mmCIF file of C-alpha atoms in Angstrom:
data_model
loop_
_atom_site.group_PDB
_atom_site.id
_atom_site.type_symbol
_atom_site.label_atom_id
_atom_site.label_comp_id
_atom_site.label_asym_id
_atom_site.label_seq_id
_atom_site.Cartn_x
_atom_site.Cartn_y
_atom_site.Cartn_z
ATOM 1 C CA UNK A 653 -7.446 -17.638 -5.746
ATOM 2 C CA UNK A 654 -8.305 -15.716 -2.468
ATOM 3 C CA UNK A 655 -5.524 -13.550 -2.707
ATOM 4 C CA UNK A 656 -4.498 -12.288 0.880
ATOM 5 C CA UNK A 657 -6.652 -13.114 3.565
ATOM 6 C CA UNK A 658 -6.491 -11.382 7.089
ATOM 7 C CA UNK A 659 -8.577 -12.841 10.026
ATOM 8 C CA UNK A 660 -10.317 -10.899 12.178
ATOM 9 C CA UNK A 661 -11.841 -7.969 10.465
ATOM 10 C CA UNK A 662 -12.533 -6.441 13.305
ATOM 11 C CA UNK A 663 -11.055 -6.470 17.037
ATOM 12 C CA UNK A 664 -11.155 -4.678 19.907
ATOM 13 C CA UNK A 665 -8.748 -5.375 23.234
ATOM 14 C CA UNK A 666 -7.726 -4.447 26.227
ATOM 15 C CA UNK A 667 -4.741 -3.029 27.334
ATOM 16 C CA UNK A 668 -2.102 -5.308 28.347
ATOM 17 C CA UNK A 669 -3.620 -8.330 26.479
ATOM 18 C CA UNK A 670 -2.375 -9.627 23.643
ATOM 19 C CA UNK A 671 -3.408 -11.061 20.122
ATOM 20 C CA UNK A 672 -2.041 -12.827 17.134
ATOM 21 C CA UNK A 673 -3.917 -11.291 13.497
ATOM 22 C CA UNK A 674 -3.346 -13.633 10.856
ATOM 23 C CA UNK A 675 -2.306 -12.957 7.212
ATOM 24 C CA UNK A 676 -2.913 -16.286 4.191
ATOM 25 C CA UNK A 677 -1.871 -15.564 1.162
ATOM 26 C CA UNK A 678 -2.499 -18.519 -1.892
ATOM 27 C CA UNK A 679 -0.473 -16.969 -4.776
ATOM 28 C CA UNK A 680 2.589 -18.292 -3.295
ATOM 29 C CA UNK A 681 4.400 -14.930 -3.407
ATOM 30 C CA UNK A 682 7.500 -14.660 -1.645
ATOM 31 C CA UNK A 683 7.555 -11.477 0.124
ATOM 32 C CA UNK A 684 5.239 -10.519 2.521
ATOM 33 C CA UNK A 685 4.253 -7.462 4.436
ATOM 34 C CA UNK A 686 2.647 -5.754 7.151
ATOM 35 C CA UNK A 687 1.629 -2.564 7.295
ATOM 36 C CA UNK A 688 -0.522 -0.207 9.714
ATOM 37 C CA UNK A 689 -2.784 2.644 8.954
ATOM 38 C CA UNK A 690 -3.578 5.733 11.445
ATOM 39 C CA UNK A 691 -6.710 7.782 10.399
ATOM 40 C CA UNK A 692 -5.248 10.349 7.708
ATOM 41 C CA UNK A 693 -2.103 9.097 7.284
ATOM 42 C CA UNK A 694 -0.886 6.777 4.787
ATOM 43 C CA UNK A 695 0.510 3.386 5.705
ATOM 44 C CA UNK A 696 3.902 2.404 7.271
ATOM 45 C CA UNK A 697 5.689 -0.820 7.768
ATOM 46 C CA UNK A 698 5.770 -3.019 10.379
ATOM 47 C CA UNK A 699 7.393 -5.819 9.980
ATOM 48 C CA UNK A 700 8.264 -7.458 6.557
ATOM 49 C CA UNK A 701 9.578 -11.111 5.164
ATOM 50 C CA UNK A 702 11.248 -11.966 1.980
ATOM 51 C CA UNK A 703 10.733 -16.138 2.496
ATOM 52 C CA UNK A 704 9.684 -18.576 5.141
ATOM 53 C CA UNK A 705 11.782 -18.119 7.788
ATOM 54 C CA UNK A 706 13.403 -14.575 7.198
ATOM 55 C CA UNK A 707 11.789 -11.550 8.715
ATOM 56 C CA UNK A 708 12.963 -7.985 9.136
ATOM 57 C CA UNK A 709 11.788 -5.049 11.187
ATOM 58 C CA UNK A 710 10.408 -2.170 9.098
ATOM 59 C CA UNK A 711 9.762 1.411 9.932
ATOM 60 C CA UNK A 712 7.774 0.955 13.300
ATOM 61 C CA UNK A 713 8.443 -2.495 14.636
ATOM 62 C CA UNK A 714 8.332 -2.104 18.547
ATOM 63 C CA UNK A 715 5.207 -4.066 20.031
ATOM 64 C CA UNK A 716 5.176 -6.862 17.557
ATOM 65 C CA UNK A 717 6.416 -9.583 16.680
ATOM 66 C CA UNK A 718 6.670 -11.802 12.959
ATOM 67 C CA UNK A 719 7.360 -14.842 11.950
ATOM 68 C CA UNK A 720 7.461 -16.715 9.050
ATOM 69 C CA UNK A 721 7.069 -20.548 8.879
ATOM 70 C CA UNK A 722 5.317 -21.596 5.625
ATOM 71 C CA UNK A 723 5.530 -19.296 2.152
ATOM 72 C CA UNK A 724 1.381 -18.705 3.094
ATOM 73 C CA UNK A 725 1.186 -17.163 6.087
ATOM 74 C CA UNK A 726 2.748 -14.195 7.976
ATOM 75 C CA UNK A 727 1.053 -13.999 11.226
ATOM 76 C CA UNK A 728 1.284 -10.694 13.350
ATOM 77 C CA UNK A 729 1.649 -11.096 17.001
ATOM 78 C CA UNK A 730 0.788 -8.072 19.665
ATOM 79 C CA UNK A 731 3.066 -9.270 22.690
ATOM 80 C CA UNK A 732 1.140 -6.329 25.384
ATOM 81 C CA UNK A 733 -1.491 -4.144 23.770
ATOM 82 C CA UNK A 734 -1.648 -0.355 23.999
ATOM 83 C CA UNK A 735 -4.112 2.272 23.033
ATOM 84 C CA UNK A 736 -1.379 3.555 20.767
ATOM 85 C CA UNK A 737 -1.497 0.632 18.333
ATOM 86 C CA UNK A 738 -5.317 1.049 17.582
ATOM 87 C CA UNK A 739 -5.115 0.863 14.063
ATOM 88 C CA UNK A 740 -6.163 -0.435 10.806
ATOM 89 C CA UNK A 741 -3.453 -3.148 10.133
ATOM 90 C CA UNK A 742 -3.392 -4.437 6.537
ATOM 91 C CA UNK A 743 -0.941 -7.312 4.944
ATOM 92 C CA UNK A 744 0.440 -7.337 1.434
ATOM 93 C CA UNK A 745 2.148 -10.109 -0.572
ATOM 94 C CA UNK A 746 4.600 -9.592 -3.185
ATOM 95 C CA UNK A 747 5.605 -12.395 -6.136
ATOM 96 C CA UNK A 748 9.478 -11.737 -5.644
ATOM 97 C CA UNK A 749 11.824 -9.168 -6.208
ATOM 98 C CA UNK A 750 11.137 -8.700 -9.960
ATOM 99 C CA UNK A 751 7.998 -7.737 -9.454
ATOM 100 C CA UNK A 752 6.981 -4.103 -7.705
ATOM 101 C CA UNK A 753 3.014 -4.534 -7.534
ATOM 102 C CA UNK A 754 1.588 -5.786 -3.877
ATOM 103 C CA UNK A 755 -1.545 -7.596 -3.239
ATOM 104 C CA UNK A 756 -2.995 -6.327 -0.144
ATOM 105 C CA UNK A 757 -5.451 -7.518 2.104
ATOM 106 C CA UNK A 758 -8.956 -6.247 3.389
ATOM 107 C CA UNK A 759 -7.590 -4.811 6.712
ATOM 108 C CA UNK A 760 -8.183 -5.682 10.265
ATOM 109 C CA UNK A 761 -9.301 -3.238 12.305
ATOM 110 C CA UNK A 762 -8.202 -2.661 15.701
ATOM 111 C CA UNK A 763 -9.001 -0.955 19.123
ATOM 112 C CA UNK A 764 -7.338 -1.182 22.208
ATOM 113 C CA UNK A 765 -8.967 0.656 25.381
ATOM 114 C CA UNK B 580 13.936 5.349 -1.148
ATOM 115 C CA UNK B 581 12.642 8.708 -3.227
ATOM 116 C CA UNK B 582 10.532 11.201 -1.366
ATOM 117 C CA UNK B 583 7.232 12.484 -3.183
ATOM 118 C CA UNK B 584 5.228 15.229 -2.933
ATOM 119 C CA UNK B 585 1.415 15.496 -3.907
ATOM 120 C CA UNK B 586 -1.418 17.268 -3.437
ATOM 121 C CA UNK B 587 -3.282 16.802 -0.576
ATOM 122 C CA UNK B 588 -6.650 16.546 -2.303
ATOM 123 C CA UNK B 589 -8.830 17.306 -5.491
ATOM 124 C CA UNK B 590 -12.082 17.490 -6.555
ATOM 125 C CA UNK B 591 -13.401 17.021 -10.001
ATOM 126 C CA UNK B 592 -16.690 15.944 -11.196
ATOM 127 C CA UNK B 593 -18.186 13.093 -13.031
ATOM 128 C CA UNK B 594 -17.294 12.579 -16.898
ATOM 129 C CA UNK B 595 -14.227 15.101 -16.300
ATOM 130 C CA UNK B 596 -10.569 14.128 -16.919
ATOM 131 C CA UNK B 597 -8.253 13.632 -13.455
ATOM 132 C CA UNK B 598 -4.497 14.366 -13.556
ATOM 133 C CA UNK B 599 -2.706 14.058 -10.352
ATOM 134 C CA UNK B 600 0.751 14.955 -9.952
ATOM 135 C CA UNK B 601 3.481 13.431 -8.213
ATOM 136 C CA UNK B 602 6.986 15.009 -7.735
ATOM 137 C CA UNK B 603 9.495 13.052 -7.078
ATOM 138 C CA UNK B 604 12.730 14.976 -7.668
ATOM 139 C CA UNK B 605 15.686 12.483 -6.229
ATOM 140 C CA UNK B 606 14.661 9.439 -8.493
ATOM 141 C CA UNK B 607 17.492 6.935 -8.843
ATOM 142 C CA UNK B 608 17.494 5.141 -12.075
ATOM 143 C CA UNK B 609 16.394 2.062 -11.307
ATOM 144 C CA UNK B 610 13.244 3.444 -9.830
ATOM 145 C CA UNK B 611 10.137 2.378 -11.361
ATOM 146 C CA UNK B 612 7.107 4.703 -10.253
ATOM 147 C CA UNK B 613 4.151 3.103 -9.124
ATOM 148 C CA UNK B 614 0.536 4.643 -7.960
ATOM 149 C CA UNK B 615 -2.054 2.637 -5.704
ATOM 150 C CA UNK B 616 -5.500 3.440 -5.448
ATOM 151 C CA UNK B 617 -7.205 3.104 -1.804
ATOM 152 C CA UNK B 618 -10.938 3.109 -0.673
ATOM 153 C CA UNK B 619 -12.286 3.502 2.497
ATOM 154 C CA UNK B 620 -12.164 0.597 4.192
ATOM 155 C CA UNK B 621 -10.052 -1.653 2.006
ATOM 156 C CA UNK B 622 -6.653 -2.123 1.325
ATOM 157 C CA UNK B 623 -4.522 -0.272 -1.446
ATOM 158 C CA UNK B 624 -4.798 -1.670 -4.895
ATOM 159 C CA UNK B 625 -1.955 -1.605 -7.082
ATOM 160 C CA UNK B 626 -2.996 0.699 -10.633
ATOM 161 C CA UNK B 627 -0.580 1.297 -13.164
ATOM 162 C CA UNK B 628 3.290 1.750 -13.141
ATOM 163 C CA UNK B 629 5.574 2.774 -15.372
ATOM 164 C CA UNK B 630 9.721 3.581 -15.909
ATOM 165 C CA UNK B 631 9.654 6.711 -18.394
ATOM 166 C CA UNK B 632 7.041 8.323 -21.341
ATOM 167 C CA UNK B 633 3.626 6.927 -21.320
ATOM 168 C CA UNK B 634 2.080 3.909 -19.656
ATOM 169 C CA UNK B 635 -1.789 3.524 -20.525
ATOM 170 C CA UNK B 636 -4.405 0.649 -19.294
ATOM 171 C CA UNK B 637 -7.386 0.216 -18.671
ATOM 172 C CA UNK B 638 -7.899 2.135 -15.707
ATOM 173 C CA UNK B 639 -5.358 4.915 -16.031
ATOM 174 C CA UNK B 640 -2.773 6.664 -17.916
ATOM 175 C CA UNK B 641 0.666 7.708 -16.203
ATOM 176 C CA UNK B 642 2.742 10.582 -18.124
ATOM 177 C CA UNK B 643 6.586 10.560 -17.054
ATOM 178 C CA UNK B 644 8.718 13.245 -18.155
ATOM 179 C CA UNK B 645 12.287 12.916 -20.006
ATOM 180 C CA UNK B 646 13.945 14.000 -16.285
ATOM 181 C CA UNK B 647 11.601 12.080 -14.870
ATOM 182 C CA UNK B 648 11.478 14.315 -11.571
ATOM 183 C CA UNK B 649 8.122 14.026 -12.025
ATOM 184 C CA UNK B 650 4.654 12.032 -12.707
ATOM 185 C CA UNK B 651 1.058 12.072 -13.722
ATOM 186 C CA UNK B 652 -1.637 9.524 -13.401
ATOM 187 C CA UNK B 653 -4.275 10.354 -15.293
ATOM 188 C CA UNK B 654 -8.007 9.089 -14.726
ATOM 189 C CA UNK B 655 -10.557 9.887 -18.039
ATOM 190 C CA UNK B 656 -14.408 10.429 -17.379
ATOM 191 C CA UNK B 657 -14.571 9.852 -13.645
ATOM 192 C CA UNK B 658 -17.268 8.701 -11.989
ATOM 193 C CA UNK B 659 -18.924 8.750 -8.389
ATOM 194 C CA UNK B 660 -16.710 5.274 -7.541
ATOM 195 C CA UNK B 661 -13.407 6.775 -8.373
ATOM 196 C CA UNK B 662 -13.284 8.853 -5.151
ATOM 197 C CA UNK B 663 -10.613 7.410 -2.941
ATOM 198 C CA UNK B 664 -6.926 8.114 -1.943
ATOM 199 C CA UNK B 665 -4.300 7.734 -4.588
ATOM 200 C CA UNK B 666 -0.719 7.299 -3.528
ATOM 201 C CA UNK B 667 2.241 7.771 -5.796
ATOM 202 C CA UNK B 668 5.116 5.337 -5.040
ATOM 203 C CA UNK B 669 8.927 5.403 -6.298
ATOM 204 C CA UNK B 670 11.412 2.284 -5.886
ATOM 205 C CA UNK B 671 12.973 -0.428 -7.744
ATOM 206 C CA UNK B 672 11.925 -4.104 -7.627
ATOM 207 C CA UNK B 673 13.015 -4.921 -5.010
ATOM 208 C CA UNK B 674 11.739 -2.069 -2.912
ATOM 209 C CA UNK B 675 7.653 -3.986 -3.248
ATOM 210 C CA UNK B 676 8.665 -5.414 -0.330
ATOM 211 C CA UNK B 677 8.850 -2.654 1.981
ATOM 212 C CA UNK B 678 6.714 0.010 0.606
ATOM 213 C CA UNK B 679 6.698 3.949 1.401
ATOM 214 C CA UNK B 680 3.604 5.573 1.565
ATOM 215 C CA UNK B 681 2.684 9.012 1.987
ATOM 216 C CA UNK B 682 0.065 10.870 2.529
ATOM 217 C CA UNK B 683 -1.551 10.349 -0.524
ATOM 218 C CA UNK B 684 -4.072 12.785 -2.490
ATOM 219 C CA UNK B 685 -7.727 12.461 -1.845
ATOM 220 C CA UNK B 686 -9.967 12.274 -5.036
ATOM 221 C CA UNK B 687 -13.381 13.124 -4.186
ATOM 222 C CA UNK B 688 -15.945 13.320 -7.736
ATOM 223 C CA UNK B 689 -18.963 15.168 -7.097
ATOM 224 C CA UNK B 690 -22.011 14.851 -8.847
#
């Protein structure tokens, strides 16, 4: 198994342009996450999904978007980049809702000038 | 979902015994308490979790009081590679989902 899988690594993009970051995950877990990480801080929730085709908006939502069409993947889509969401962006899959420990992935790390 | 509080960071040297605590004094009952362990550059990985008394493995220990209000993960005979952020997480199952993080406490082991 690959575990979770987040494509690019690294990214870098203008303001104003936008970008989908992908998220694969191969244990076919049911929930899955997205998460982003300022320098210092610890992480906070974007967007999460608890199946193919249910999302929900988590603690800072605004500039992206979700969706969920297949168990694997949970793609992340910025819709009009800003310098403000230069971040580290990170996705985590969950079995199900008996089960409290996340798999997360290696990060993708973003800049927008 | 439970606030915690823990120190911002330690230090500690090789070979020496770690214990970081974590309060967490509005626990609901159906909270399990979970700590992650985060390098630089990676993602968090999931360490040891536990519901009340002891929980050992083979990475850590975690020590959880009758009241439970509080929590300590315990890391024996550090080494160089155990530096990193450790967050201290409370929920219930279903909570995995939609994780709270804070700040976290930064481990740094000297030589």
């Amino acid at each position: 198994n690959a575990g979770v899988t987040q494509t690019p690594k690294f990214q870098v993009l203008k303001t104003g342009q936008s970008m989908t970051l992908q998220c694969a995950q191969d244990m076919n877990h049911e929930y899955m996450s997205w998460y982003r990480q300022d320098p210092g801080m610890g992480l906070r929730l974007i967007h999460y999904s608890v199946g193919a085709g249910i999302t929900d908006q988590g603690e800072v939502p605004n500039g992206y978007n979700v969706s969920r069409s297949t168990t694997e993947d949970f793609p992340l889509r910025l819709l009009s980049a800003a310098p403000s969401q230069t971040s580290v962006y990170f996705c985590a899959s969950v079995r199900d809702g008996r089960n409290t420990e996340a798999f997360f992935g290696q990060g993708t790390r973003l800049t927008v000038v | 979902l439970a606030k915690t509080t823990q120190p911002i960071s330690m230090d500690s040297y090789e070979g020496q015994e770690v214990n970081i605590t974590c309060s967490h004094n509005n626990i609901a009952t159906n909270d399990y308490i979970t700590w992650y362990q985060q390098f630089p550059s990676q993602g968090p990985r999931f360490i040891i979790q536990g519901y009340k008394t002891k929980v050992t493995n083979e990475v850590a220990s975690l020590f959880i009081p009758a009241d439970r209000k509080s929590s300590t993960l315990s890391l024996p005979r550090v080494s160089l590679s155990d530096t990193a952020v450790y967050y201290c997480l409370v929920g219930d199952s279903g909570s995995a989902r939609q994780l709270t993080f804070g700040s976290g406490t930064q481990l740094t082991v000297l030589p």
